Coordinates of C-alpha atoms in Angstrom, one line a residue:
M101 CA 104.2 106.6 77.4
T102 CA 105.1 109.5 75.2
D103 CA 108.4 109.7 73.3
D104 CA 109.6 112.6 75.5
K105 CA 109.0 110.5 78.6
L106 CA 110.8 107.5 77.1
D107 CA 113.7 109.8 76.1
T108 CA 113.9 111.1 79.7
K109 CA 113.9 107.7 81.2
A110 CA 116.6 106.5 78.8
K111 CA 118.7 109.5 79.7
I112 CA 118.3 108.9 83.4
L113 CA 119.2 105.2 82.9
A114 CA 122.3 106.0 80.8
I115 CA 123.7 108.6 83.3
A116 CA 122.9 106.5 86.3
E117 CA 124.7 103.5 84.8
D118 CA 127.8 105.6 84.2
L119 CA 127.7 107.0 87.8
F120 CA 127.1 103.6 89.4
A121 CA 130.0 102.1 87.4
E122 CA 132.3 105.0 88.3
L123 CA 131.4 105.6 91.9
G124 CA 129.6 102.5 93.1
F125 CA 126.1 102.1 94.4
D126 CA 126.5 104.0 97.7
A127 CA 128.4 107.0 96.4
A128 CA 126.1 107.6 93.4
S129 CA 123.4 109.5 95.1
T130 CA 120.0 110.2 93.6
R131 CA 120.7 113.9 94.0
L132 CA 123.9 113.6 91.8
I133 CA 122.1 111.4 89.2
A134 CA 119.2 113.8 89.0
K135 CA 121.6 116.8 88.6
K136 CA 123.6 115.1 85.8
A137 CA 120.4 114.1 84.1
D138 CA 119.0 117.6 84.4
V139 CA 115.8 116.3 86.2
N140 CA 114.5 116.7 89.7
I141 CA 114.6 113.9 92.3
A142 CA 110.8 113.7 92.3
M143 CA 110.8 112.8 88.6
L144 CA 113.5 110.2 89.2
N145 CA 111.5 108.7 92.0
Y146 CA 108.4 108.8 89.9
Y147 CA 109.9 106.7 87.2
F148 CA 112.0 104.3 89.2
G149 CA 110.8 104.5 92.9
G150 CA 114.3 105.5 94.2
K151 CA 117.9 104.5 93.8
E152 CA 117.4 100.8 94.2
G153 CA 114.6 100.7 91.6
L154 CA 116.9 102.7 89.2
Y155 CA 119.8 100.3 89.8
M156 CA 117.5 97.3 89.2
A157 CA 116.2 98.8 86.0
I158 CA 119.7 99.0 84.7
I159 CA 120.6 95.5 85.7
E160 CA 117.3 94.1 84.4
R161 CA 117.8 95.7 81.0
H162 CA 121.1 94.0 80.5
I163 CA 120.0 90.6 81.8
L164 CA 116.8 90.5 79.8
A165 CA 118.7 91.5 76.6
N166 CA 121.1 88.6 77.1
R167 CA 118.2 86.2 77.9
I168 CA 116.5 87.1 74.5
K169 CA 119.8 86.3 72.8
L170 CA 120.1 82.9 74.6
Q171 CA 116.5 82.0 73.7
N172 CA 117.1 82.8 70.1
I173 CA 120.2 80.6 70.1
N174 CA 118.3 77.8 71.6
S175 CA 115.5 78.1 69.1
D176 CA 117.9 78.2 66.0
N177 CA 118.0 75.1 63.8
I178 CA 121.8 74.7 64.1
S179 CA 124.1 72.1 65.7
S180 CA 124.7 71.9 69.4
F181 CA 128.3 72.9 69.0
E182 CA 127.3 75.9 66.8
K183 CA 124.9 77.0 69.6
L184 CA 127.6 76.6 72.1
Y185 CA 130.1 78.7 70.1
R186 CA 127.6 81.4 69.3
F187 CA 126.8 81.6 73.0
I188 CA 130.5 81.9 74.0
D189 CA 131.1 84.7 71.4
G190 CA 128.1 86.7 72.7
Y191 CA 129.1 86.0 76.3
V192 CA 132.6 87.4 75.9
D193 CA 131.4 90.3 73.7
N194 CA 128.8 91.3 76.3
M195 CA 131.4 90.9 79.1
R196 CA 133.6 93.4 77.4
R197 CA 130.9 95.8 76.3
N198 CA 129.2 96.0 79.7
L199 CA 132.3 95.5 81.9
A200 CA 131.5 98.2 84.5
V201 CA 127.9 97.2 85.0
Q202 CA 128.8 93.5 85.4
K203 CA 131.6 94.4 87.9
L204 CA 129.1 96.4 90.0
M205 CA 126.5 93.6 89.8
Y206 CA 128.9 90.9 91.0
I207 CA 130.1 93.2 93.8
E208 CA 126.5 93.7 94.9
M209 CA 125.9 90.0 94.9
S210 CA 128.9 89.5 97.2
L211 CA 127.5 91.8 99.8
T212 CA 124.7 91.3 102.4
L213 CA 123.8 94.9 102.9
R214 CA 121.0 94.9 100.3
S215 CA 119.6 91.3 100.5
Q216 CA 116.5 92.2 98.6
L217 CA 118.5 93.6 95.6
N218 CA 120.7 90.5 95.7
E219 CA 117.7 88.2 95.6
Q220 CA 116.2 90.1 92.6
I221 CA 119.5 89.9 90.7
V222 CA 120.0 86.2 91.4
E223 CA 116.4 85.5 90.3
L224 CA 116.9 87.3 87.0
L225 CA 120.3 85.6 86.4
S226 CA 118.9 82.2 87.2
K227 CA 116.6 82.4 84.2
N228 CA 119.5 83.1 82.0
L229 CA 121.4 80.2 83.6
V230 CA 118.5 77.8 82.6
Q231 CA 119.1 78.9 78.9
V232 CA 122.8 78.2 79.2
K233 CA 122.3 74.8 80.7
R234 CA 119.7 74.0 78.0
I235 CA 122.4 74.3 75.3
I236 CA 124.5 71.7 77.1
D237 CA 121.7 69.4 78.2
D238 CA 120.1 69.4 74.8
G239 CA 123.5 68.5 73.2
V240 CA 123.9 65.6 75.7
S241 CA 120.3 64.4 75.0
N242 CA 120.7 64.5 71.2
G243 CA 124.1 62.7 71.3
S244 CA 126.3 65.6 70.2
F245 CA 128.0 66.0 73.6
A246 CA 129.5 63.6 76.0
K247 CA 127.9 63.3 79.4
V248 CA 129.7 65.6 81.8
D249 CA 129.2 67.5 85.0
S250 CA 127.6 70.5 83.2
D251 CA 127.2 72.4 86.4
M252 CA 130.9 72.4 87.1
L253 CA 131.7 73.2 83.4
I254 CA 129.5 76.3 83.6
A255 CA 130.9 77.3 87.0
S256 CA 134.4 77.2 85.4
M257 CA 133.3 79.6 82.8
F258 CA 131.7 82.0 85.2
G259 CA 134.7 81.7 87.5
T260 CA 137.0 82.8 84.7
K261 CA 134.7 85.8 84.0
I262 CA 134.6 86.9 87.7
Y263 CA 138.3 86.6 88.0
L264 CA 138.9 88.8 85.0
I265 CA 136.3 91.4 86.1
N266 CA 136.5 91.5 89.9
A267 CA 140.2 90.5 90.4
S268 CA 141.5 92.5 87.5
P269 CA 144.7 93.6 89.3
M270 CA 145.7 90.0 89.8
A271 CA 144.5 89.0 86.3
S272 CA 146.6 91.9 84.9
I273 CA 149.7 90.5 86.6
L274 CA 149.0 87.1 85.1
F275 CA 148.4 88.2 81.6
N276 CA 150.4 91.5 81.3
G277 CA 153.1 91.2 84.0
H278 CA 151.8 94.2 86.0
A279 CA 148.7 95.3 88.0
N280 CA 147.9 98.5 86.2
S281 CA 146.6 97.5 82.9
K282 CA 143.9 100.1 81.8
D283 CA 142.3 97.7 79.4
L284 CA 142.7 94.1 80.4
L285 CA 140.0 93.0 78.0
D286 CA 141.5 94.4 74.8
D287 CA 141.0 92.9 71.4
E288 CA 143.7 90.3 71.9
M289 CA 142.4 89.2 75.2
V290 CA 138.9 88.9 73.9
V291 CA 140.1 86.5 71.1
R292 CA 142.2 84.6 73.7
L293 CA 139.2 84.2 76.0
K294 CA 136.8 83.1 73.3
N295 CA 139.4 80.5 72.0
H296 CA 140.0 79.3 75.6
L297 CA 136.4 78.8 76.4
K298 CA 135.6 77.1 73.1
T299 CA 138.6 74.7 73.5
M300 CA 137.7 74.0 77.1
F301 CA 134.1 73.2 76.3
K302 CA 135.1 71.2 73.2
L303 CA 137.6 69.0 75.2
Y304 CA 135.0 68.3 77.9
L305 CA 132.0 67.7 75.6
T306 CA 133.5 65.8 72.6
K307 CA 132.6 62.2 72.8
S308 CA 135.6 59.9 72.9

C-alpha cells in the first residue's frame, strides 16, 4: 500500500474516531464521516467495508496496541510486582488518553443490536485479559503473590474503570460533589486511581 493510501486510511480512522466518540455509532453516518475526511463513500467502503468495519478497525487498533504493551511487560525480566505496577500505570494512562473510544466500546458491548460487533470486541479483549491474568498467575506460581481469587480481583479493577467512564455523572458526584465535571479524569484523579489500584492489588497479593 502506498504512503498516500496509508495517509488516507489514517485520516479516515482519525475523523471517524472523533465522530463516533462525539455522536455515537448510529448518529455518525458514513456520509458524514466521508464528508469530514474529504473522501467519497465508495472509498470509505473500499478500505473498511462500511461503518461496522470502520468502527472495528478503530477498536482493534487500540486493543492490539494495548496487547503488545502487555506482552512486553510479561516478557520483561522484572519482578511480578514491578510487572503489575507497570501494567496499572499503562492501564490508567490509556484509560484517560482514549476515554471517548473506551466509553463507546463499553456502550456497544452492553447492547444487543449488533451482536456480531459485540462478539468481535469481546474476542479481541479476551486475548488482552489472558495477558493480564498471566501477570497475576505467574506471580502466584513463582511465590511472589498470595493465592487469591484473581478473577474477582481483575473484575474489581474493570468495575472501577467502567464506573468512572460509563457512570461519570455519578462518579463526579462522588469525587467532586457535583455531576457536571468536564474532566473527571484530571491529573489528580489519575494519580489517585493509580495509587488506589496499586494499593488494592498489593493488599490482596502480599503474602501474610
